[in-house]
Amino acid sequence: MSSSHSSEQSSEKRPISSHKVIFLGDQSVGKTSIITRFLYGAFDTHYQATIGIDFVAKVITLDDGRMIKLQLWDTAGQERFRSLIPAYLRDTAACVVVFDLSSKESFNSVRSWVDQVRDEKGTNGGVEIVLVGNKADMADLRQVSNEEASALAEELGLKYFETSAKSGIDIDEIFTEIAKSIPEEDPVVGGSNTIKVTSGDELSNAAAKSQSCGC
C-alpha cells in the first residue's frame, strides 16, 4: 500500500518543462483575447490595448504524459513597441502570429512579422511559428478567405488555425499543437489530454504594465 502511495506521489512530481511562446501581430487582432480565452475560458468585451509586453503561464498535460508549461508572452501591436520584440525573441520556443480575418491590412502584415522572427532566430532556429486567423465568428465582415490564408501559411511553411476568441473555436488546439511541437526532454508515459492551470501562475508584467484584455 505504501509503494502504491509512493508511486502516486512520484507520478505527481513529474518534471514540468517550461517554454516561452510569444504572440505577435498588429494591434487589435485579438492576441490578448486568445490568451485570456485559453487561460480562463472567458472573453472580455472591453477592449484595452496592451502596453509593452506582458506574460502569463499555463501547464498543458499531453497524451504522452508530458507536462509542458507554456509561458505566454503578449506583445503590443503598435509600431512604437516593435523595437522591444527582438530582445524577447531570445530563448523562444514558439511564436504565434495573429491576424484579424476581418482586416486585410493585418493579414498583409503577416509576412513582415514572420520575417522579423526569422531574421532574429534564423530560418532553422528551432522556433515553431504558428499562423492564426482570429475573429472567425465575424463571417459577415470577413476580408480574408480560408484559401488565401492557407496558401500564405503553406508558402511560409507555417501551420494555420482559424479561431474565434469570442466563441472559443479552436483556441485550445493552437496551444496543444505548440506543446506537441516542443522536443521531448524527459520521456514520460501515461497521463491524459487534460489542460491544467498551476495554482501559482499569475499575471506578471514583463516590460511594462498592461491595461489588460482585448489586444
PDB file of C-alpha atoms in Angstrom:
ATOM      1  CA  MET A   1       0.000   0.000   0.000  1.00  0.00           C
ATOM      2  CA  SER A   2       2.863   2.306   0.836  1.00  0.00           C
ATOM      3  CA  SER A   3       4.524   1.518  -2.516  1.00  0.00           C
ATOM      4  CA  SER A   4       1.294   2.394  -4.310  1.00  0.00           C
ATOM      5  CA  HIS A   5       1.129   5.682  -2.424  1.00  0.00           C
ATOM      6  CA  SER A   6       4.785   6.305  -3.244  1.00  0.00           C
ATOM      7  CA  SER A   7       4.092   5.613  -6.920  1.00  0.00           C
ATOM      8  CA  GLU A   8       1.236   8.112  -6.928  1.00  0.00           C
ATOM      9  CA  GLN A   9       3.439  10.744  -5.321  1.00  0.00           C
ATOM     10  CA  SER A  10       6.157  10.035  -7.888  1.00  0.00           C
ATOM     11  CA  SER A  11       3.743  10.467 -10.802  1.00  0.00           C
ATOM     12  CA  GLU A  12       2.530  13.748  -9.346  1.00  0.00           C
ATOM     13  CA  LYS A  13       6.115  15.039  -9.306  1.00  0.00           C
ATOM     14  CA  ARG A  14       6.798  14.536 -12.994  1.00  0.00           C
ATOM     15  CA  PRO A  15       9.163  17.194 -14.293  1.00  0.00           C
ATOM     16  CA  ILE A  16       7.487  20.121 -15.981  1.00  0.00           C
ATOM     17  CA  SER A  17       9.441  21.657 -18.839  1.00  0.00           C
ATOM     18  CA  SER A  18       8.936  25.387 -19.287  1.00  0.00           C
ATOM     19  CA  HIS A  19       8.893  27.016 -22.724  1.00  0.00           C
ATOM     20  CA  LYS A  20       8.427  30.564 -23.949  1.00  0.00           C
ATOM     21  CA  VAL A  21       5.725  31.356 -26.518  1.00  0.00           C
ATOM     22  CA  ILE A  22       5.473  34.878 -27.901  1.00  0.00           C
ATOM     23  CA  PHE A  23       2.373  36.357 -29.570  1.00  0.00           C
ATOM     24  CA  LEU A  24       2.923  38.752 -32.466  1.00  0.00           C
ATOM     25  CA  GLY A  25       0.609  40.667 -34.766  1.00  0.00           C
ATOM     26  CA  ASP A  26      -0.906  44.058 -35.454  1.00  0.00           C
ATOM     27  CA  GLN A  27      -2.866  45.995 -32.860  1.00  0.00           C
ATOM     28  CA  SER A  28      -6.449  44.856 -32.165  1.00  0.00           C
ATOM     29  CA  VAL A  29      -6.190  41.450 -33.879  1.00  0.00           C
ATOM     30  CA  GLY A  30      -7.061  39.669 -30.612  1.00  0.00           C
ATOM     31  CA  LYS A  31      -3.768  38.414 -29.163  1.00  0.00           C
ATOM     32  CA  THR A  32      -4.721  39.155 -25.558  1.00  0.00           C
ATOM     33  CA  SER A  33      -8.237  37.811 -26.110  1.00  0.00           C
ATOM     34  CA  ILE A  34      -6.881  34.479 -27.383  1.00  0.00           C
ATOM     35  CA  ILE A  35      -4.640  34.153 -24.330  1.00  0.00           C
ATOM     36  CA  THR A  36      -7.488  35.119 -21.986  1.00  0.00           C
ATOM     37  CA  ARG A  37      -9.835  32.572 -23.575  1.00  0.00           C
ATOM     38  CA  PHE A  38      -7.190  29.848 -23.211  1.00  0.00           C
ATOM     39  CA  LEU A  39      -6.363  30.681 -19.598  1.00  0.00           C
ATOM     40  CA  TYR A  40      -9.795  31.428 -18.198  1.00  0.00           C
ATOM     41  CA  GLY A  41     -12.329  30.231 -20.775  1.00  0.00           C
ATOM     42  CA  ALA A  42     -13.691  33.754 -20.956  1.00  0.00           C
ATOM     43  CA  PHE A  43     -13.943  36.656 -23.390  1.00  0.00           C
ATOM     44  CA  ASP A  44     -13.623  40.264 -22.282  1.00  0.00           C
ATOM     45  CA  THR A  45     -15.780  42.596 -24.374  1.00  0.00           C
ATOM     46  CA  HIS A  46     -13.987  45.692 -23.092  1.00  0.00           C
ATOM     47  CA  TYR A  47     -11.041  46.479 -25.343  1.00  0.00           C
ATOM     48  CA  GLN A  48      -7.926  47.977 -23.812  1.00  0.00           C
ATOM     49  CA  ALA A  49      -4.636  47.856 -25.669  1.00  0.00           C
ATOM     50  CA  THR A  50      -1.654  46.004 -24.250  1.00  0.00           C
ATOM     51  CA  ILE A  51       1.149  48.373 -23.313  1.00  0.00           C
ATOM     52  CA  GLY A  52       4.620  46.906 -23.804  1.00  0.00           C
ATOM     53  CA  ILE A  53       4.890  43.162 -23.141  1.00  0.00           C
ATOM     54  CA  ASP A  54       3.151  41.005 -20.516  1.00  0.00           C
ATOM     55  CA  PHE A  55       3.290  37.306 -19.787  1.00  0.00           C
ATOM     56  CA  VAL A  56       1.222  34.602 -18.139  1.00  0.00           C
ATOM     57  CA  ALA A  57       1.782  30.845 -17.819  1.00  0.00           C
ATOM     58  CA  LYS A  58      -0.243  27.658 -18.009  1.00  0.00           C
ATOM     59  CA  VAL A  59       0.585  23.940 -17.867  1.00  0.00           C
ATOM     60  CA  ILE A  60      -0.675  21.520 -20.510  1.00  0.00           C
ATOM     61  CA  THR A  61      -0.619  17.749 -19.959  1.00  0.00           C
ATOM     62  CA  LEU A  62      -0.309  15.880 -23.260  1.00  0.00           C
ATOM     63  CA  ASP A  63      -1.494  12.388 -24.198  1.00  0.00           C
ATOM     64  CA  ASP A  64       2.024  11.010 -23.740  1.00  0.00           C
ATOM     65  CA  GLY A  65       2.106  12.270 -20.148  1.00  0.00           C
ATOM     66  CA  ARG A  66       4.457  15.179 -20.776  1.00  0.00           C
ATOM     67  CA  MET A  67       3.681  18.293 -18.786  1.00  0.00           C
ATOM     68  CA  ILE A  68       4.538  21.458 -20.692  1.00  0.00           C
ATOM     69  CA  LYS A  69       4.455  24.855 -19.054  1.00  0.00           C
ATOM     70  CA  LEU A  70       3.793  27.480 -21.708  1.00  0.00           C
ATOM     71  CA  GLN A  71       4.961  30.975 -20.814  1.00  0.00           C
ATOM     72  CA  LEU A  72       2.715  33.131 -22.992  1.00  0.00           C
ATOM     73  CA  TRP A  73       4.225  36.499 -23.848  1.00  0.00           C
ATOM     74  CA  ASP A  74       1.671  39.017 -25.085  1.00  0.00           C
ATOM     75  CA  THR A  75       3.120  41.862 -27.136  1.00  0.00           C
ATOM     76  CA  ALA A  76       1.695  45.238 -28.097  1.00  0.00           C
ATOM     77  CA  GLY A  77       0.989  45.591 -31.798  1.00  0.00           C
ATOM     78  CA  GLN A  78       1.690  49.307 -32.007  1.00  0.00           C
ATOM     79  CA  GLU A  79       4.670  50.302 -34.131  1.00  0.00           C
ATOM     80  CA  ARG A  80       6.396  52.130 -31.275  1.00  0.00           C
ATOM     81  CA  PHE A  81       6.748  48.893 -29.292  1.00  0.00           C
ATOM     82  CA  ARG A  82       8.265  46.781 -32.076  1.00  0.00           C
ATOM     83  CA  SER A  83      11.795  47.679 -31.031  1.00  0.00           C
ATOM     84  CA  LEU A  84      11.215  45.651 -27.833  1.00  0.00           C
ATOM     85  CA  ILE A  85      10.398  42.431 -29.647  1.00  0.00           C
ATOM     86  CA  PRO A  86      13.876  41.211 -30.746  1.00  0.00           C
ATOM     87  CA  ALA A  87      15.020  41.053 -27.120  1.00  0.00           C
ATOM     88  CA  TYR A  88      12.014  38.940 -26.186  1.00  0.00           C
ATOM     89  CA  LEU A  89      12.513  36.530 -29.078  1.00  0.00           C
ATOM     90  CA  ARG A  90      15.575  35.108 -27.338  1.00  0.00           C
ATOM     91  CA  ASP A  91      15.009  31.655 -25.868  1.00  0.00           C
ATOM     92  CA  THR A  92      11.606  31.498 -27.557  1.00  0.00           C
ATOM     93  CA  ALA A  93      10.299  28.018 -28.359  1.00  0.00           C
ATOM     94  CA  ALA A  94       7.334  29.143 -30.455  1.00  0.00           C
ATOM     95  CA  CYS A  95       5.750  32.224 -31.980  1.00  0.00           C
ATOM     96  CA  VAL A  96       2.061  32.744 -32.686  1.00  0.00           C
ATOM     97  CA  VAL A  97       1.472  35.296 -35.437  1.00  0.00           C
ATOM     98  CA  VAL A  98      -2.115  36.539 -35.252  1.00  0.00           C
ATOM     99  CA  PHE A  99      -4.141  38.454 -37.821  1.00  0.00           C
ATOM    100  CA  ASP A 100      -7.772  39.562 -37.946  1.00  0.00           C
ATOM    101  CA  LEU A 101      -9.879  37.744 -40.554  1.00  0.00           C
ATOM    102  CA  SER A 102     -11.950  40.918 -40.912  1.00  0.00           C
ATOM    103  CA  SER A 103      -8.874  43.063 -41.613  1.00  0.00           C
ATOM    104  CA  LYS A 104      -6.940  42.596 -44.853  1.00  0.00           C
ATOM    105  CA  GLU A 105      -4.396  45.099 -43.564  1.00  0.00           C
ATOM    106  CA  SER A 106      -3.489  42.892 -40.590  1.00  0.00           C
ATOM    107  CA  PHE A 107      -3.215  39.895 -42.940  1.00  0.00           C
ATOM    108  CA  ASN A 108      -0.862  41.839 -45.197  1.00  0.00           C
ATOM    109  CA  SER A 109       1.409  42.368 -42.168  1.00  0.00           C
ATOM    110  CA  VAL A 110       1.847  38.635 -41.528  1.00  0.00           C
ATOM    111  CA  ARG A 111       4.876  38.261 -43.763  1.00  0.00           C
ATOM    112  CA  SER A 112       6.735  41.104 -42.002  1.00  0.00           C
ATOM    113  CA  TRP A 113       6.065  39.548 -38.571  1.00  0.00           C
ATOM    114  CA  VAL A 114       7.319  36.159 -39.742  1.00  0.00           C
ATOM    115  CA  ASP A 115      10.359  37.773 -41.352  1.00  0.00           C
ATOM    116  CA  GLN A 116      11.151  39.545 -38.082  1.00  0.00           C
ATOM    117  CA  VAL A 117      11.181  36.227 -36.227  1.00  0.00           C
ATOM    118  CA  ARG A 118      13.332  34.519 -38.849  1.00  0.00           C
ATOM    119  CA  ASP A 119      15.713  37.457 -39.116  1.00  0.00           C
ATOM    120  CA  GLU A 120      16.251  37.234 -35.373  1.00  0.00           C
ATOM    121  CA  LYS A 121      16.205  33.448 -34.920  1.00  0.00           C
ATOM    122  CA  GLY A 122      17.209  32.181 -38.352  1.00  0.00           C
ATOM    123  CA  THR A 123      15.093  30.132 -40.752  1.00  0.00           C
ATOM    124  CA  ASN A 124      16.054  26.923 -38.931  1.00  0.00           C
ATOM    125  CA  GLY A 125      16.357  28.450 -35.487  1.00  0.00           C
ATOM    126  CA  GLY A 126      14.288  25.781 -33.784  1.00  0.00           C
ATOM    127  CA  VAL A 127      11.293  28.093 -33.375  1.00  0.00           C
ATOM    128  CA  GLU A 128       7.829  26.794 -34.191  1.00  0.00           C
ATOM    129  CA  ILE A 129       5.783  29.539 -35.889  1.00  0.00           C
ATOM    130  CA  VAL A 130       2.002  29.176 -35.998  1.00  0.00           C
ATOM    131  CA  LEU A 131      -0.300  31.429 -38.024  1.00  0.00           C
ATOM    132  CA  VAL A 132      -3.693  32.246 -36.513  1.00  0.00           C
ATOM    133  CA  GLY A 133      -6.605  33.969 -38.235  1.00  0.00           C
ATOM    134  CA  ASN A 134      -8.782  35.299 -35.408  1.00  0.00           C
ATOM    135  CA  LYS A 135     -12.391  36.571 -35.288  1.00  0.00           C
ATOM    136  CA  ALA A 136     -13.820  33.705 -37.353  1.00  0.00           C
ATOM    137  CA  ASP A 137     -17.181  34.476 -35.739  1.00  0.00           C
ATOM    138  CA  MET A 138     -17.406  37.725 -37.750  1.00  0.00           C
ATOM    139  CA  ALA A 139     -18.314  35.993 -41.016  1.00  0.00           C
ATOM    140  CA  ASP A 140     -20.207  38.979 -42.462  1.00  0.00           C
ATOM    141  CA  LEU A 141     -17.136  41.204 -42.103  1.00  0.00           C
ATOM    142  CA  ARG A 142     -14.600  38.686 -43.343  1.00  0.00           C
ATOM    143  CA  GLN A 143     -11.938  40.049 -45.707  1.00  0.00           C
ATOM    144  CA  VAL A 144      -9.516  37.094 -45.818  1.00  0.00           C
ATOM    145  CA  SER A 145     -10.628  33.714 -47.154  1.00  0.00           C
ATOM    146  CA  ASN A 146      -9.507  30.407 -45.716  1.00  0.00           C
ATOM    147  CA  GLU A 147      -7.918  29.557 -49.058  1.00  0.00           C
ATOM    148  CA  GLU A 148      -5.905  32.782 -49.130  1.00  0.00           C
ATOM    149  CA  ALA A 149      -4.656  32.393 -45.568  1.00  0.00           C
ATOM    150  CA  SER A 150      -3.887  28.699 -46.025  1.00  0.00           C
ATOM    151  CA  ALA A 151      -1.915  29.459 -49.193  1.00  0.00           C
ATOM    152  CA  LEU A 152       0.220  32.030 -47.376  1.00  0.00           C
ATOM    153  CA  ALA A 153       0.785  29.635 -44.478  1.00  0.00           C
ATOM    154  CA  GLU A 154       1.905  26.920 -46.903  1.00  0.00           C
ATOM    155  CA  GLU A 155       4.212  29.345 -48.708  1.00  0.00           C
ATOM    156  CA  LEU A 156       5.812  30.392 -45.422  1.00  0.00           C
ATOM    157  CA  GLY A 157       5.912  26.834 -44.052  1.00  0.00           C
ATOM    158  CA  LEU A 158       3.531  27.519 -41.164  1.00  0.00           C
ATOM    159  CA  LYS A 159       0.674  25.645 -39.557  1.00  0.00           C
ATOM    160  CA  TYR A 160      -2.578  27.597 -39.828  1.00  0.00           C
ATOM    161  CA  PHE A 161      -5.560  27.840 -37.479  1.00  0.00           C
ATOM    162  CA  GLU A 162      -8.770  29.845 -37.757  1.00  0.00           C
ATOM    163  CA  THR A 163     -10.121  30.796 -34.368  1.00  0.00           C
ATOM    164  CA  SER A 164     -12.557  32.958 -32.504  1.00  0.00           C
ATOM    165  CA  ALA A 165     -11.514  34.182 -29.076  1.00  0.00           C
ATOM    166  CA  LYS A 166     -15.122  35.260 -28.596  1.00  0.00           C
ATOM    167  CA  SER A 167     -16.672  31.817 -29.176  1.00  0.00           C
ATOM    168  CA  GLY A 168     -13.626  29.713 -28.269  1.00  0.00           C
ATOM    169  CA  ILE A 169     -13.337  27.986 -31.664  1.00  0.00           C
ATOM    170  CA  ASP A 170     -10.050  26.037 -31.921  1.00  0.00           C
ATOM    171  CA  ILE A 171      -8.335  28.035 -29.159  1.00  0.00           C
ATOM    172  CA  ASP A 172      -7.104  25.003 -27.196  1.00  0.00           C
ATOM    173  CA  GLU A 173      -5.956  23.336 -30.413  1.00  0.00           C
ATOM    174  CA  ILE A 174      -3.390  26.100 -31.015  1.00  0.00           C
ATOM    175  CA  PHE A 175      -1.696  25.559 -27.679  1.00  0.00           C
ATOM    176  CA  THR A 176      -1.879  21.772 -27.840  1.00  0.00           C
ATOM    177  CA  GLU A 177      -0.188  21.860 -31.249  1.00  0.00           C
ATOM    178  CA  ILE A 178       2.546  24.137 -29.918  1.00  0.00           C
ATOM    179  CA  ALA A 179       3.126  21.907 -26.887  1.00  0.00           C
ATOM    180  CA  LYS A 180       3.338  18.812 -29.102  1.00  0.00           C
ATOM    181  CA  SER A 181       5.890  20.516 -31.347  1.00  0.00           C
ATOM    182  CA  ILE A 182       8.302  21.071 -28.464  1.00  0.00           C
ATOM    183  CA  PRO A 183      11.057  18.412 -28.437  1.00  0.00           C
ATOM    184  CA  GLU A 184      10.708  15.874 -25.651  1.00  0.00           C
ATOM    185  CA  GLU A 185      13.228  16.428 -22.865  1.00  0.00           C
ATOM    186  CA  ASP A 186      12.182  13.781 -20.347  1.00  0.00           C
ATOM    187  CA  PRO A 187      10.445  10.604 -21.592  1.00  0.00           C
ATOM    188  CA  VAL A 188       7.222  10.228 -19.600  1.00  0.00           C
ATOM    189  CA  VAL A 189       4.489   7.650 -20.133  1.00  0.00           C
ATOM    190  CA  GLY A 190       0.840   7.932 -19.203  1.00  0.00           C
ATOM    191  CA  GLY A 191      -1.464  10.822 -18.415  1.00  0.00           C
ATOM    192  CA  SER A 192      -4.466  12.178 -20.239  1.00  0.00           C
ATOM    193  CA  ASN A 193      -5.063  15.033 -22.613  1.00  0.00           C
ATOM    194  CA  THR A 194      -6.119  17.498 -19.948  1.00  0.00           C
ATOM    195  CA  ILE A 195      -5.273  21.135 -19.522  1.00  0.00           C
ATOM    196  CA  LYS A 196      -4.450  22.357 -16.033  1.00  0.00           C
ATOM    197  CA  VAL A 197      -3.590  25.722 -14.549  1.00  0.00           C
ATOM    198  CA  THR A 198      -0.909  25.646 -11.873  1.00  0.00           C
ATOM    199  CA  SER A 199      -2.023  27.286  -8.659  1.00  0.00           C
ATOM    200  CA  GLY A 200       0.918  29.656  -8.542  1.00  0.00           C
ATOM    201  CA  ASP A 201       0.566  31.047 -12.035  1.00  0.00           C
ATOM    202  CA  GLU A 202      -0.259  34.728 -12.034  1.00  0.00           C
ATOM    203  CA  LEU A 203      -0.263  37.574 -14.495  1.00  0.00           C
ATOM    204  CA  SER A 204       3.189  39.213 -14.448  1.00  0.00           C
ATOM    205  CA  ASN A 205       4.485  42.413 -16.006  1.00  0.00           C
ATOM    206  CA  ALA A 206       7.488  41.884 -18.278  1.00  0.00           C
ATOM    207  CA  ALA A 207       8.401  45.181 -19.883  1.00  0.00           C
ATOM    208  CA  ALA A 208       5.551  47.489 -18.921  1.00  0.00           C
ATOM    209  CA  LYS A 209       2.143  47.219 -17.377  1.00  0.00           C
ATOM    210  CA  SER A 210      -0.819  46.103 -19.453  1.00  0.00           C
ATOM    211  CA  GLN A 211      -4.245  47.618 -19.355  1.00  0.00           C
ATOM    212  CA  SER A 212      -5.465  44.020 -19.954  1.00  0.00           C
ATOM    213  CA  CYS A 213      -7.749  42.242 -22.402  1.00  0.00           C
ATOM    214  CA  GLY A 214      -8.595  43.000 -25.979  1.00  0.00           C
ATOM    215  CA  CYS A 215      -5.330  43.479 -27.851  1.00  0.00           C
TER     216      CYS A 215
END
